[in-house]
mmCIF file of C-alpha atoms in Angstrom:
data_model
loop_
_atom_site.group_PDB
_atom_site.id
_atom_site.type_symbol
_atom_site.label_atom_id
_atom_site.label_comp_id
_atom_site.label_asym_id
_atom_site.label_seq_id
_atom_site.Cartn_x
_atom_site.Cartn_y
_atom_site.Cartn_z
ATOM 1 C CA MET R 1 0.000 0.000 0.000
ATOM 2 C CA SER R 2 1.440 3.296 -1.075
ATOM 3 C CA HIS R 3 1.945 5.955 1.492
ATOM 4 C CA GLN R 4 2.720 8.617 -1.107
ATOM 5 C CA ARG R 5 0.670 11.662 -0.515
ATOM 6 C CA PRO R 6 -1.231 12.983 -3.500
ATOM 7 C CA PHE R 7 -0.002 16.174 -5.046
ATOM 8 C CA PRO R 8 -2.340 18.953 -3.944
ATOM 9 C CA GLN R 9 -4.415 20.542 -6.612
ATOM 10 C CA SER R 10 -4.458 23.883 -4.859
ATOM 11 C CA LEU R 11 -3.028 25.657 -1.944
ATOM 12 C CA SER R 12 -5.273 27.783 0.168
ATOM 13 C CA LEU R 13 -3.972 30.830 1.853
ATOM 14 C CA GLY R 14 -7.348 31.486 3.288
ATOM 15 C CA PRO R 15 -10.958 31.153 2.388
ATOM 16 C CA HIS R 16 -10.814 33.934 -0.087
ATOM 17 C CA HIS R 17 -7.365 33.314 -1.686
ATOM 18 C CA PRO R 18 -7.115 29.930 -3.304
ATOM 19 C CA VAL R 19 -3.866 29.258 -5.239
ATOM 20 C CA ASN R 20 -3.877 26.783 -8.118
ATOM 21 C CA LEU R 21 -0.604 24.849 -8.456
ATOM 22 C CA PRO R 22 0.609 23.490 -11.821
ATOM 23 C CA ARG R 23 0.702 19.791 -12.143
ATOM 24 C CA PRO R 24 4.151 18.313 -12.574
ATOM 25 C CA THR R 25 5.092 17.172 -16.039
ATOM 26 C CA SER R 26 5.969 13.644 -16.752
ATOM 27 C CA LYS R 27 9.411 14.608 -18.048
ATOM 28 C CA PRO R 28 11.817 16.135 -15.517
ATOM 29 C CA VAL R 29 14.039 18.995 -16.534
ATOM 30 C CA ALA R 30 17.388 17.682 -17.636
ATOM 31 C CA ARG R 31 20.274 18.700 -15.505
ATOM 32 C CA GLN R 32 23.813 19.039 -16.900
ATOM 33 C CA ARG R 33 26.150 16.595 -15.317
ATOM 34 C CA TYR R 34 29.920 16.699 -15.269
ATOM 35 C CA SER R 35 32.068 13.694 -14.941
ATOM 36 C CA ASN R 36 34.628 13.705 -12.212
ATOM 37 C CA HIS R 37 36.462 10.805 -13.759
ATOM 38 C CA LEU R 38 39.542 12.695 -15.026
ATOM 39 C CA PRO R 39 42.508 10.807 -16.463
ATOM 40 C CA GLU R 40 45.016 9.799 -13.848
ATOM 41 C CA PHE R 41 48.775 9.890 -14.332
ATOM 42 C CA PRO R 42 51.148 7.362 -12.840
ATOM 43 C CA ARG R 43 53.309 8.383 -9.979
ATOM 44 C CA GLY R 44 56.552 10.084 -10.981
ATOM 45 C CA LEU R 45 57.330 11.706 -14.312
ATOM 46 C CA PRO R 46 57.330 9.636 -17.477
ATOM 47 C CA PRO R 47 60.478 9.536 -19.589
ATOM 48 C CA GLY R 48 60.899 12.791 -21.477
ATOM 49 C CA GLY R 49 59.309 15.009 -18.803
ATOM 50 C CA PRO R 50 55.723 15.724 -17.732
ATOM 51 C CA PRO R 51 52.902 14.999 -20.209
ATOM 52 C CA THR R 52 51.485 17.747 -22.353
ATOM 53 C CA PRO R 53 48.527 19.379 -20.576
ATOM 54 C CA THR R 54 45.105 19.139 -22.224
ATOM 55 C CA LEU R 55 42.133 21.402 -22.271
ATOM 56 C CA VAL R 56 38.741 19.876 -21.532
ATOM 57 C CA LYS R 57 35.234 20.910 -22.453
ATOM 58 C CA ALA R 58 31.906 19.386 -21.543
ATOM 59 C CA ALA R 59 30.042 17.522 -24.229
ATOM 60 C CA PRO R 60 26.561 18.856 -25.059
ATOM 61 C CA THR R 61 23.769 17.673 -22.762
ATOM 62 C CA ALA R 62 20.762 15.811 -23.898
ATOM 63 C CA ASP R 63 18.655 18.977 -24.025
ATOM 64 C CA ALA R 64 21.264 20.833 -26.005
ATOM 65 C CA THR R 65 21.513 18.047 -28.521
ATOM 66 C CA ASN R 66 17.777 18.208 -29.030
ATOM 67 C CA ALA R 67 17.990 21.734 -30.367
ATOM 68 C CA PRO R 68 17.172 22.002 -34.068
ATOM 69 C CA GLY R 69 20.309 21.822 -36.228
ATOM 70 C CA SER R 70 22.511 20.489 -33.428
ATOM 71 C CA PRO R 71 24.759 17.528 -34.273
ATOM 72 C CA THR R 72 23.811 14.305 -32.636
ATOM 73 C CA PRO R 73 26.504 13.006 -30.249
ATOM 74 C CA PRO R 74 27.393 9.354 -30.276
ATOM 75 C CA PRO R 75 25.267 7.198 -28.008
ATOM 76 C CA GLY R 76 26.331 7.232 -24.395
ATOM 77 C CA THR R 77 28.453 10.326 -24.610
ATOM 78 C CA ALA R 78 26.017 12.894 -23.254
ATOM 79 C CA GLY R 79 27.476 14.745 -20.295
ATOM 80 C CA ILE R 80 30.915 13.154 -20.697
ATOM 81 C CA ILE R 81 33.885 15.480 -20.633
ATOM 82 C CA GLU R 82 35.707 15.547 -23.965
ATOM 83 C CA ALA R 83 39.502 15.920 -23.996
ATOM 84 C CA VAL R 84 40.864 18.408 -26.490
ATOM 85 C CA THR R 85 44.577 18.446 -27.281
ATOM 86 C CA PRO R 86 45.780 22.025 -27.877
ATOM 87 C CA THR R 87 47.873 23.028 -30.855
ATOM 88 C CA ALA R 88 51.538 22.362 -30.206
ATOM 89 C CA ILE R 89 53.456 25.477 -29.096
ATOM 90 C CA PRO R 90 57.016 25.627 -30.438
ATOM 91 C CA ALA R 91 59.704 25.483 -27.821
ATOM 92 C CA PRO R 92 61.593 28.746 -27.209
ATOM 93 C CA PRO R 93 64.996 28.974 -28.935
ATOM 94 C CA LEU R 94 67.980 27.804 -27.008
ATOM 95 C CA ALA R 95 70.039 30.482 -25.330
ATOM 96 C CA PRO R 96 73.307 31.262 -27.163
ATOM 97 C CA PRO R 97 76.422 29.669 -25.709
ATOM 98 C CA PRO R 98 78.346 31.859 -23.301
ATOM 99 C CA ALA R 99 81.121 33.956 -24.764
ATOM 100 C CA PRO R 100 84.625 32.569 -24.262
ATOM 101 C CA ALA R 101 86.610 34.050 -21.458
ATOM 102 C CA PRO R 102 88.990 36.811 -22.587
ATOM 103 C CA SER R 103 92.581 35.824 -23.085
ATOM 104 C CA LEU R 104 95.018 37.065 -20.494
ATOM 105 C CA SER R 105 97.627 37.846 -23.180
ATOM 106 C CA PRO R 106 96.556 40.669 -25.539
ATOM 107 C CA SER R 107 96.477 39.758 -29.215
ATOM 108 C CA PRO R 108 98.526 41.952 -31.581
ATOM 109 C CA GLU R 109 96.621 44.705 -33.317
ATOM 110 C CA PRO R 110 96.531 44.696 -37.113
ATOM 111 C CA PRO R 111 99.068 47.023 -38.692
ATOM 112 C CA CYS R 112 97.810 50.486 -39.550
ATOM 113 C CA ARG R 113 98.676 52.393 -42.704
ATOM 114 C CA ARG R 114 101.937 53.622 -41.207
ATOM 115 C CA CYS R 115 102.995 50.101 -40.291
ATOM 116 C CA ALA R 116 102.087 48.691 -43.709
ATOM 117 C CA LYS R 117 103.522 51.403 -45.994
ATOM 118 C CA ARG R 118 106.654 50.911 -48.103
ATOM 119 C CA CYS R 119 108.769 53.789 -49.390
ATOM 120 C CA VAL R 120 111.916 54.411 -51.445
ATOM 121 C CA LEU R 121 114.432 57.079 -50.413
ATOM 122 C CA PHE R 122 116.846 58.276 -53.117
ATOM 123 C CA ASP R 123 120.165 59.978 -52.805
ATOM 124 C CA VAL R 124 120.556 62.599 -55.568
ATOM 125 C CA ASP R 125 124.089 63.312 -56.751
ATOM 126 C CA GLY R 126 125.664 60.162 -58.182
ATOM 127 C CA THR R 127 122.382 58.217 -57.849
ATOM 128 C CA LEU R 128 119.807 60.068 -59.962
ATOM 129 C CA ILE R 129 121.915 62.930 -61.354
ATOM 130 C CA ASP R 130 125.344 62.394 -62.852
ATOM 131 C CA ALA R 131 126.960 65.374 -61.117
ATOM 132 C CA LEU R 132 130.397 63.986 -60.318
ATOM 133 C CA ASP R 133 132.156 66.147 -62.890
ATOM 134 C CA ASN R 134 130.272 69.210 -61.655
ATOM 135 C CA GLN R 135 131.180 68.517 -58.028
ATOM 136 C CA ARG R 136 134.801 67.943 -58.914
ATOM 137 C CA ARG R 137 134.927 71.212 -60.852
ATOM 138 C CA VAL R 138 133.271 73.239 -58.048
ATOM 139 C CA TRP R 139 135.621 71.878 -55.381
ATOM 140 C CA ALA R 140 138.615 72.433 -57.627
ATOM 141 C CA ASP R 141 137.655 76.099 -58.059
ATOM 142 C CA TRP R 142 137.221 76.461 -54.325
ATOM 143 C CA ALA R 143 140.602 74.790 -53.594
ATOM 144 C CA VAL R 144 142.383 77.136 -56.007
ATOM 145 C CA ARG R 145 140.803 80.122 -54.257
ATOM 146 C CA TYR R 146 142.102 78.967 -50.857
ATOM 147 C CA GLY R 147 145.437 77.613 -52.098
ATOM 148 C CA VAL R 148 144.979 73.914 -51.217
ATOM 149 C CA ASP R 149 145.364 70.718 -53.252
ATOM 150 C CA PRO R 150 142.178 70.152 -55.360
ATOM 151 C CA GLY R 151 142.614 66.383 -55.422
ATOM 152 C CA GLU R 152 142.910 66.123 -51.638
ATOM 153 C CA VAL R 153 139.972 68.462 -51.107
ATOM 154 C CA TYR R 154 137.755 66.378 -53.359
ATOM 155 C CA ARG R 155 138.684 63.099 -51.666
ATOM 156 C CA VAL R 156 137.752 64.577 -48.275
ATOM 157 C CA ALA R 157 134.577 66.217 -49.588
ATOM 158 C CA LEU R 158 133.226 62.871 -50.855
ATOM 159 C CA ARG R 159 132.933 61.472 -47.338
ATOM 160 C CA THR R 160 132.226 64.538 -45.156
ATOM 161 C CA ARG R 161 129.989 67.569 -45.002
ATOM 162 C CA PRO R 162 131.358 70.938 -46.185
ATOM 163 C CA LEU R 163 132.066 72.370 -42.729
ATOM 164 C CA GLU R 164 133.916 69.207 -41.768
ATOM 165 C CA THR R 165 135.851 69.394 -45.035
ATOM 166 C CA PHE R 166 136.918 72.958 -44.284
ATOM 167 C CA ALA R 167 138.093 71.971 -40.796
ATOM 168 C CA ILE R 168 140.301 69.246 -42.307
ATOM 169 C CA VAL R 169 141.762 70.904 -45.432
ATOM 170 C CA ALA R 170 141.728 74.586 -44.319
ATOM 171 C CA PRO R 171 141.621 74.700 -40.526
ATOM 172 C CA ALA R 172 142.972 78.251 -40.389
ATOM 173 C CA GLU R 173 140.215 79.698 -42.544
ATOM 174 C CA ASP R 174 136.869 81.027 -41.368
ATOM 175 C CA PRO R 175 134.441 78.136 -42.013
ATOM 176 C CA GLN R 176 131.486 80.431 -42.686
ATOM 177 C CA GLN R 177 133.434 82.365 -45.335
ATOM 178 C CA CYS R 178 134.562 79.073 -46.850
ATOM 179 C CA LEU R 179 130.952 77.894 -46.955
ATOM 180 C CA ALA R 180 129.715 81.123 -48.549
ATOM 181 C CA ALA R 181 132.344 80.830 -51.285
ATOM 182 C CA LEU R 182 131.380 77.204 -51.963
ATOM 183 C CA HIS R 183 127.664 78.082 -52.165
ATOM 184 C CA ALA R 184 128.349 80.819 -54.693
ATOM 185 C CA LEU R 185 130.296 78.413 -56.898
ATOM 186 C CA GLU R 186 127.558 75.741 -56.680
ATOM 187 C CA ASP R 187 124.772 78.189 -57.483
ATOM 188 C CA GLU R 188 126.650 79.365 -60.539
ATOM 189 C CA ASP R 189 127.160 75.771 -61.635
ATOM 190 C CA VAL R 190 123.428 75.050 -61.339
ATOM 191 C CA ARG R 191 122.742 77.956 -63.699
ATOM 192 C CA SER R 192 125.502 77.305 -66.234
ATOM 193 C CA GLY R 193 126.801 73.769 -65.701
ATOM 194 C CA GLU R 194 125.858 70.705 -67.698
ATOM 195 C CA TYR R 195 123.893 67.968 -65.943
ATOM 196 C CA THR R 196 122.717 64.568 -67.053
ATOM 197 C CA ALA R 197 120.215 62.243 -65.415
ATOM 198 C CA PHE R 198 121.259 58.606 -65.172
ATOM 199 C CA ASP R 199 119.716 56.265 -67.699
ATOM 200 C CA GLY R 200 116.251 55.160 -66.609
ATOM 201 C CA ALA R 201 115.892 57.787 -63.866
ATOM 202 C CA ALA R 202 113.067 59.794 -65.458
ATOM 203 C CA GLU R 203 111.061 56.693 -66.365
ATOM 204 C CA LEU R 204 111.507 55.195 -62.890
ATOM 205 C CA LEU R 205 110.549 58.328 -60.936
ATOM 206 C CA ARG R 206 107.499 59.102 -63.080
ATOM 207 C CA GLY R 207 106.201 55.580 -62.482
ATOM 208 C CA LEU R 208 106.402 55.719 -58.684
ATOM 209 C CA PRO R 209 103.203 56.431 -56.734
ATOM 210 C CA ALA R 210 102.942 59.826 -55.101
ATOM 211 C CA GLY R 211 103.803 59.832 -51.419
ATOM 212 C CA ALA R 212 105.881 56.665 -51.702
ATOM 213 C CA TRP R 213 109.311 58.182 -52.388
ATOM 214 C CA ALA R 214 111.543 61.034 -51.283
ATOM 215 C CA LEU R 215 114.904 62.653 -51.958
ATOM 216 C CA VAL R 216 117.581 62.722 -49.255
ATOM 217 C CA THR R 217 120.559 64.877 -50.211
ATOM 218 C CA SER R 218 123.545 66.530 -48.588
ATOM 219 C CA ASN R 219 123.004 69.461 -50.931
ATOM 220 C CA TYR R 220 120.333 72.172 -50.708
ATOM 221 C CA GLU R 221 116.803 71.863 -52.021
ATOM 222 C CA HIS R 222 116.909 74.883 -54.338
ATOM 223 C CA ARG R 223 119.906 73.414 -56.143
ATOM 224 C CA VAL R 224 118.250 70.017 -56.413
ATOM 225 C CA ARG R 225 115.168 71.601 -57.935
ATOM 226 C CA GLY R 226 117.326 73.553 -60.400
ATOM 227 C CA ARG R 227 119.151 70.415 -61.532
ATOM 228 C CA PHE R 228 115.941 68.387 -61.798
ATOM 229 C CA ALA R 229 114.321 71.125 -63.872
ATOM 230 C CA ARG R 230 117.243 71.068 -66.287
ATOM 231 C CA THR R 231 117.208 67.277 -66.606
ATOM 232 C CA GLY R 232 113.424 66.798 -66.747
ATOM 233 C CA LEU R 233 113.105 64.790 -63.524
ATOM 234 C CA PRO R 234 110.010 65.084 -61.297
ATOM 235 C CA VAL R 235 110.435 66.358 -57.747
ATOM 236 C CA PRO R 236 108.572 64.525 -54.956
ATOM 237 C CA ASP R 237 106.658 66.133 -52.114
ATOM 238 C CA VAL R 238 109.337 65.234 -49.554
ATOM 239 C CA VAL R 239 112.902 66.525 -49.932
ATOM 240 C CA VAL R 240 115.301 66.333 -46.982
ATOM 241 C CA ASP R 241 118.324 68.560 -47.584
ATOM 242 C CA ALA R 242 121.323 69.839 -45.635
ATOM 243 C CA ALA R 243 119.314 72.731 -44.180
ATOM 244 C CA GLY R 244 116.659 70.427 -42.742
ATOM 245 C CA VAL R 245 118.831 68.388 -40.371
ATOM 246 C CA ALA R 246 121.405 69.110 -37.694
ATOM 247 C CA GLU R 247 123.363 65.971 -38.602
ATOM 248 C CA GLY R 248 124.099 64.865 -42.146
ATOM 249 C CA LYS R 249 125.194 61.555 -43.621
ATOM 250 C CA PRO R 250 126.590 59.171 -42.335
ATOM 251 C CA SER R 251 124.211 60.030 -39.482
ATOM 252 C CA PRO R 252 120.866 58.199 -39.842
ATOM 253 C CA VAL R 253 118.971 61.412 -39.080
ATOM 254 C CA PRO R 254 118.288 62.472 -42.723
ATOM 255 C CA TYR R 255 116.820 59.108 -43.706
ATOM 256 C CA LEU R 256 114.841 58.757 -40.495
ATOM 257 C CA LEU R 257 113.367 62.224 -41.039
ATOM 258 C CA ALA R 258 112.352 61.322 -44.594
ATOM 259 C CA ALA R 259 110.636 58.134 -43.395
ATOM 260 C CA ALA R 260 108.765 60.051 -40.714
ATOM 261 C CA ARG R 261 107.578 62.686 -43.181
ATOM 262 C CA LEU R 262 106.337 59.977 -45.526
ATOM 263 C CA GLY R 263 104.614 58.158 -42.673
ATOM 264 C CA ALA R 264 106.558 54.890 -42.934
ATOM 265 C CA ARG R 265 108.472 52.685 -40.555
ATOM 266 C CA PRO R 266 112.248 52.518 -41.175
ATOM 267 C CA GLU R 267 112.228 48.754 -41.766
ATOM 268 C CA ASN R 268 109.770 49.298 -44.632
ATOM 269 C CA CYS R 269 112.038 51.805 -46.406
ATOM 270 C CA LEU R 270 114.509 51.177 -49.214
ATOM 271 C CA VAL R 271 117.551 53.451 -49.602
ATOM 272 C CA ILE R 272 119.169 53.886 -53.030
ATOM 273 C CA GLU R 273 122.740 55.179 -52.654
ATOM 274 C CA ASP R 274 126.097 55.377 -54.387
ATOM 275 C CA ALA R 275 128.408 56.773 -51.686
ATOM 276 C CA PRO R 276 129.820 55.089 -48.557
ATOM 277 C CA SER R 277 128.532 57.830 -46.231
ATOM 278 C CA GLY R 278 124.997 57.462 -47.577
ATOM 279 C CA VAL R 279 125.131 53.671 -47.313
ATOM 280 C CA GLN R 280 126.168 53.906 -43.662
ATOM 281 C CA ALA R 281 123.388 56.414 -42.979
ATOM 282 C CA GLY R 282 120.768 54.044 -44.384
ATOM 283 C CA LEU R 283 122.121 51.030 -42.522
ATOM 284 C CA ARG R 284 122.238 52.915 -39.228
ATOM 285 C CA ALA R 285 118.624 53.952 -39.799
ATOM 286 C CA GLY R 286 117.604 50.278 -39.939
ATOM 287 C CA MET R 287 116.626 50.378 -43.606
ATOM 288 C CA THR R 288 117.286 48.190 -46.634
ATOM 289 C CA VAL R 289 120.150 49.705 -48.673
ATOM 290 C CA TRP R 290 120.904 49.053 -52.345
ATOM 291 C CA GLY R 291 123.892 50.440 -54.198
ATOM 292 C CA VAL R 292 123.833 51.658 -57.806
ATOM 293 C CA ASN R 293 126.063 53.135 -60.527
ATOM 294 C CA THR R 294 129.431 52.499 -58.842
ATOM 295 C CA ALA R 295 131.446 49.598 -57.530
ATOM 296 C CA ALA R 296 129.743 47.745 -54.710
ATOM 297 C CA VAL R 297 129.987 49.614 -51.427
ATOM 298 C CA ASP R 298 130.583 47.637 -48.244
ATOM 299 C CA GLY R 299 127.410 46.917 -46.331
ATOM 300 C CA VAL R 300 124.807 47.183 -49.104
ATOM 301 C CA HIS R 301 122.142 44.488 -49.148
ATOM 302 C CA ARG R 302 122.120 44.406 -52.939
ATOM 303 C CA HIS R 303 124.146 45.998 -55.720
ATOM 304 C CA PHE R 304 123.228 47.018 -59.249
ATOM 305 C CA SER R 305 125.627 48.240 -61.876
ATOM 306 C CA SER R 306 123.151 50.889 -63.067
ATOM 307 C CA LEU R 307 119.950 52.583 -62.025
ATOM 308 C CA ARG R 308 118.092 51.096 -64.997
ATOM 309 C CA GLU R 309 119.094 47.617 -63.869
ATOM 310 C CA ALA R 310 117.735 48.369 -60.387
ATOM 311 C CA ALA R 311 114.465 49.943 -61.571
ATOM 312 C CA PRO R 312 112.360 46.708 -61.813
ATOM 313 C CA ALA R 313 113.517 45.605 -58.360
ATOM 314 C CA ILE R 314 112.691 49.022 -56.889
ATOM 315 C CA THR R 315 109.174 48.878 -58.314
ATOM 316 C CA ALA R 316 108.755 45.335 -57.002
ATOM 317 C CA PHE R 317 109.880 46.432 -53.541
ATOM 318 C CA LEU R 318 107.088 49.003 -53.358
ATOM 319 C CA ALA R 319 104.527 46.419 -54.466
ATOM 320 C CA GLY R 320 105.715 43.757 -52.013
ATOM 321 C CA ALA R 321 104.342 42.878 -48.609
ATOM 322 C CA PRO R 322 105.589 45.208 -45.862
ATOM 323 C CA GLN R 323 107.813 43.809 -43.142
ATOM 324 C CA SER R 324 105.395 44.789 -40.385
ATOM 325 C CA GLY R 325 104.811 42.950 -37.144
ATOM 326 C CA PRO R 326 102.360 44.008 -34.442
ATOM 327 C CA CYS R 327 101.256 47.599 -34.756
ATOM 328 C CA ARG R 328 103.429 49.884 -32.650
ATOM 329 C CA CYS R 329 101.304 52.988 -32.975
ATOM 330 C CA ALA R 330 100.583 52.980 -29.261
ATOM 331 C CA SER R 331 104.069 54.413 -28.848
ATOM 332 C CA LEU R 332 104.524 56.124 -32.205
ATOM 333 C CA VAL R 333 102.698 58.926 -33.972
ATOM 334 C CA CYS R 334 100.584 57.095 -36.520
ATOM 335 C CA SER R 335 99.468 58.403 -39.905
ATOM 336 C CA ASP R 336 95.972 57.133 -39.073
ATOM 337 C CA ALA R 337 95.671 59.581 -36.168
#
C-alpha cells in the first residue's frame, strides 16, 4: 500500500485566496552533469618530462543536442567530458652559448697604414743625377781660391759635409766664409753647368706612386730643384736637404726624417745610394740599402751596376708585402691619427 501523498491541486492561503498549483510534467528537466572521472597519471614523471597538458570541455547535454540543427553526439556520450589536445606550441629557442673568457695575453693589433707602408728614399748626386764632374769642378775652383790641393779636397769632400771638409783641409780659414764661397760656386754651376740624369731615372721616378718616395741629399733643395728642372726629372713632395737636419750623412737622421715625413716605418724603407757615407746612414737607420752606378759599397744588401738595372727591383719592392709585425702605434705617432 502506497503511502505517497497525492499532489495537492491547490493551496489555500485562506478562504478567499485559493492558489492553483501546476501539475508536474511527466518529463523532468534535464540537468547538466559533469564527470569527475579525469585521467590519472602514474606516480613520478614519465620519460621525457611531464605529459602535455590538455584542455577539456563538456560535451553537449541531452537537451542541447535536441535543439534544431545540433549535431547528434554518439550514443552514451552525453554529459561526458571531452579531452581536447591544444595546438603544439614551439619550444623557445635555445640560449646562445656563453662567450669565451677573454685571453690574459693581448692579441697583436693589425698594422695600420703607417705600419704597412713601403717607401723608397733616393740619394741625388751620383744616384739620380750624374753630377760627379760638376762637383769635382766646383771643389777644384774652391781649392784654387784657398790655395789647397784640389785632389785632396775632393777626396775629403766625398765622405764629409762641407764644414767638416773645411776643418780638415783649411783649418785656419773662417768656415762660414769658406761655406759662402762654396755656395756661390755651386749656385753658378746650377745655372751654367751641364747635368745629365742617369739612364732610366726619369722613367723610374714618373712611375712611382705619389707619397711613396723622397729625396735625401747633402746638398740644398733649391739646387736640387734647379738640376731636376734642367734634366726633366720630377720632384717629390718630400725633400730632406742639408738645411733640414742638424746631422748629415753618415748620421741616420736624414733618412729617419724622410721616413717620418712619408709616414713609414724605417724597416719598410729602401735606400738607393752610391756613396759610402749614404750607405752607412741608411744602414744605421735600420733600412734596406741598395747600391747603384758604382762599384759595390761595403754593407749594401744588394748591388746594381746601373739605375736602370735596379728599376724593376725598386718597383717590385714598393709592391711587395711590408715587413710589419704588431702595430706599434701605441708608442709612435701614426698616420691614421
